[in-house]
Structure formats: structure tokens, C-alpha cells
PDB file of C-alpha atoms in Angstrom:
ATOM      1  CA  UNK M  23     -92.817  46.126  34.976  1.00  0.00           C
ATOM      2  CA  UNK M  24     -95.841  43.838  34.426  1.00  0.00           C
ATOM      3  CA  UNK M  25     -95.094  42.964  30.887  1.00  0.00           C
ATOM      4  CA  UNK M  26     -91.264  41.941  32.103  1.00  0.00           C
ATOM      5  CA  UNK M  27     -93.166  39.719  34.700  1.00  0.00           C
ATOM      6  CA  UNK M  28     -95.499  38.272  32.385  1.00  0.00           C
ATOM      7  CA  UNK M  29     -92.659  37.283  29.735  1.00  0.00           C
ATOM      8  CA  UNK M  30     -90.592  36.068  32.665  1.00  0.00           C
ATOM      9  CA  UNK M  31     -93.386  33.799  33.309  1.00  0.00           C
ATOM     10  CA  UNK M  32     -93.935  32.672  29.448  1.00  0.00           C
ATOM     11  CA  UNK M  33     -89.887  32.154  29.519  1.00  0.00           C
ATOM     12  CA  UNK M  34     -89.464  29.885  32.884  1.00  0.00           C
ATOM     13  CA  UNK M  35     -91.577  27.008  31.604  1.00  0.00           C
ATOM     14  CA  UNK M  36     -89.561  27.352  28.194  1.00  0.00           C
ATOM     15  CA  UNK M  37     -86.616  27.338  29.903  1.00  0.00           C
ATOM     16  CA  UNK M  38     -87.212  24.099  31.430  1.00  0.00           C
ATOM     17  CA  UNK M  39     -88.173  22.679  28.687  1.00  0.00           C
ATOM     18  CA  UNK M  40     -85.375  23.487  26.952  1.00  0.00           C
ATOM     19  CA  UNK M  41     -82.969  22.449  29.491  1.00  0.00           C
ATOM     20  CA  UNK M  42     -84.686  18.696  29.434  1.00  0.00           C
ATOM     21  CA  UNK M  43     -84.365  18.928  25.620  1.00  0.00           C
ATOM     22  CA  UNK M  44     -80.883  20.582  25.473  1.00  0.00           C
ATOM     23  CA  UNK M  45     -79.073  18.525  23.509  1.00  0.00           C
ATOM     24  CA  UNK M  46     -81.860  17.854  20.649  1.00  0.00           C
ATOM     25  CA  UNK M  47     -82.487  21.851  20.911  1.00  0.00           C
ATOM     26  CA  UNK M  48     -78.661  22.425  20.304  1.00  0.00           C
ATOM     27  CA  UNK M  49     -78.486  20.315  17.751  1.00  0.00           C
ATOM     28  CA  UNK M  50     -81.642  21.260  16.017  1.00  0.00           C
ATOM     29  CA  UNK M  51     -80.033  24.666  16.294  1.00  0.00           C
ATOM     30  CA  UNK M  52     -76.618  23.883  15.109  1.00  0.00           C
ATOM     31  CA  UNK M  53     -78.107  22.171  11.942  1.00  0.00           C
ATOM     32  CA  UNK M  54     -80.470  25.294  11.655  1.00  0.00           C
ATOM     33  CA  UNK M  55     -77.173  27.299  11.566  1.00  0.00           C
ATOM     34  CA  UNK M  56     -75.362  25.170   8.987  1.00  0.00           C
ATOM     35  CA  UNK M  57     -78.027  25.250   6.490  1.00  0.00           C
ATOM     36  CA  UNK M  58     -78.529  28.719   7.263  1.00  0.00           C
ATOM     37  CA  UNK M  59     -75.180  29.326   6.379  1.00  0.00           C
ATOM     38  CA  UNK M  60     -75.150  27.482   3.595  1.00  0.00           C
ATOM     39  CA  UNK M  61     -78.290  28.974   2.288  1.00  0.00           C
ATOM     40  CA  UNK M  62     -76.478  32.605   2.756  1.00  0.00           C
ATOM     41  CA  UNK M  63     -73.549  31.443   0.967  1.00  0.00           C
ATOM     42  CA  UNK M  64     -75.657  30.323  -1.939  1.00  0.00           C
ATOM     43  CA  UNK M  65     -77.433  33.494  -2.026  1.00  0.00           C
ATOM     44  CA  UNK M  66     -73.883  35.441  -2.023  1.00  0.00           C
ATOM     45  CA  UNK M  67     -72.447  33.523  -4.523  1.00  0.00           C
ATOM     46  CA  UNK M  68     -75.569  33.748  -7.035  1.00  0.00           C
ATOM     47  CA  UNK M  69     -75.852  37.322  -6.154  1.00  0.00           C
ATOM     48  CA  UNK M  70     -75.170  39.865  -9.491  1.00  0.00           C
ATOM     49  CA  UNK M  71     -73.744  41.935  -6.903  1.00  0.00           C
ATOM     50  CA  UNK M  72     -70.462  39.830  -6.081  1.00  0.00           C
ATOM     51  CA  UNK M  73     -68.291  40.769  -9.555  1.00  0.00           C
TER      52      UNK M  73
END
């Protein structure tokens, strides 16, 4: 119960950060995701496993 407390508390500040910085965040994240994506698709495509 105190360790859920204490990581609420750690959360709530990063929570309002994040909602002041929401729309850098999602994009940060959406670019994250892209290159991610690409990144895995790279890796599948070089991969000796795919025939």
C-alpha cells in the first residue's frame, strides 16, 4: 500500500507536467513510434529469418 502511494506521488507531478506539455509529449511520442516502426521493419526485412 505504501509503495502504490509513493508512486502515486512520483506520477501526479508527472502527470501535470505532461498535461502542460501534451502536445510536444504526443508528438515526441508519435515520432518515437514512427521511427520505431520503421526501425522494426528494417530489422524484419534484413532478418535471414524472413525467406
Amino acid at each position: 500500500a505504501t509503495s502504490a502511494s509513493i508512486r502515486l506521488s512520483h506520477i501526479q507531478p508527472l502527470i501535470r507536467t505532461a498535461n502542460h506539455n501534451l502536445p510536444a509529449l504526443s508528438s515526441a511520442i508519435v515520432a518515437y513510434v514512427k521511427s520505431h516502426r520503421i526501425n522494426v521493419k528494417i530489422w524484419y526485412y534484413k532478418s535471414p529469418m524472413v525467406a
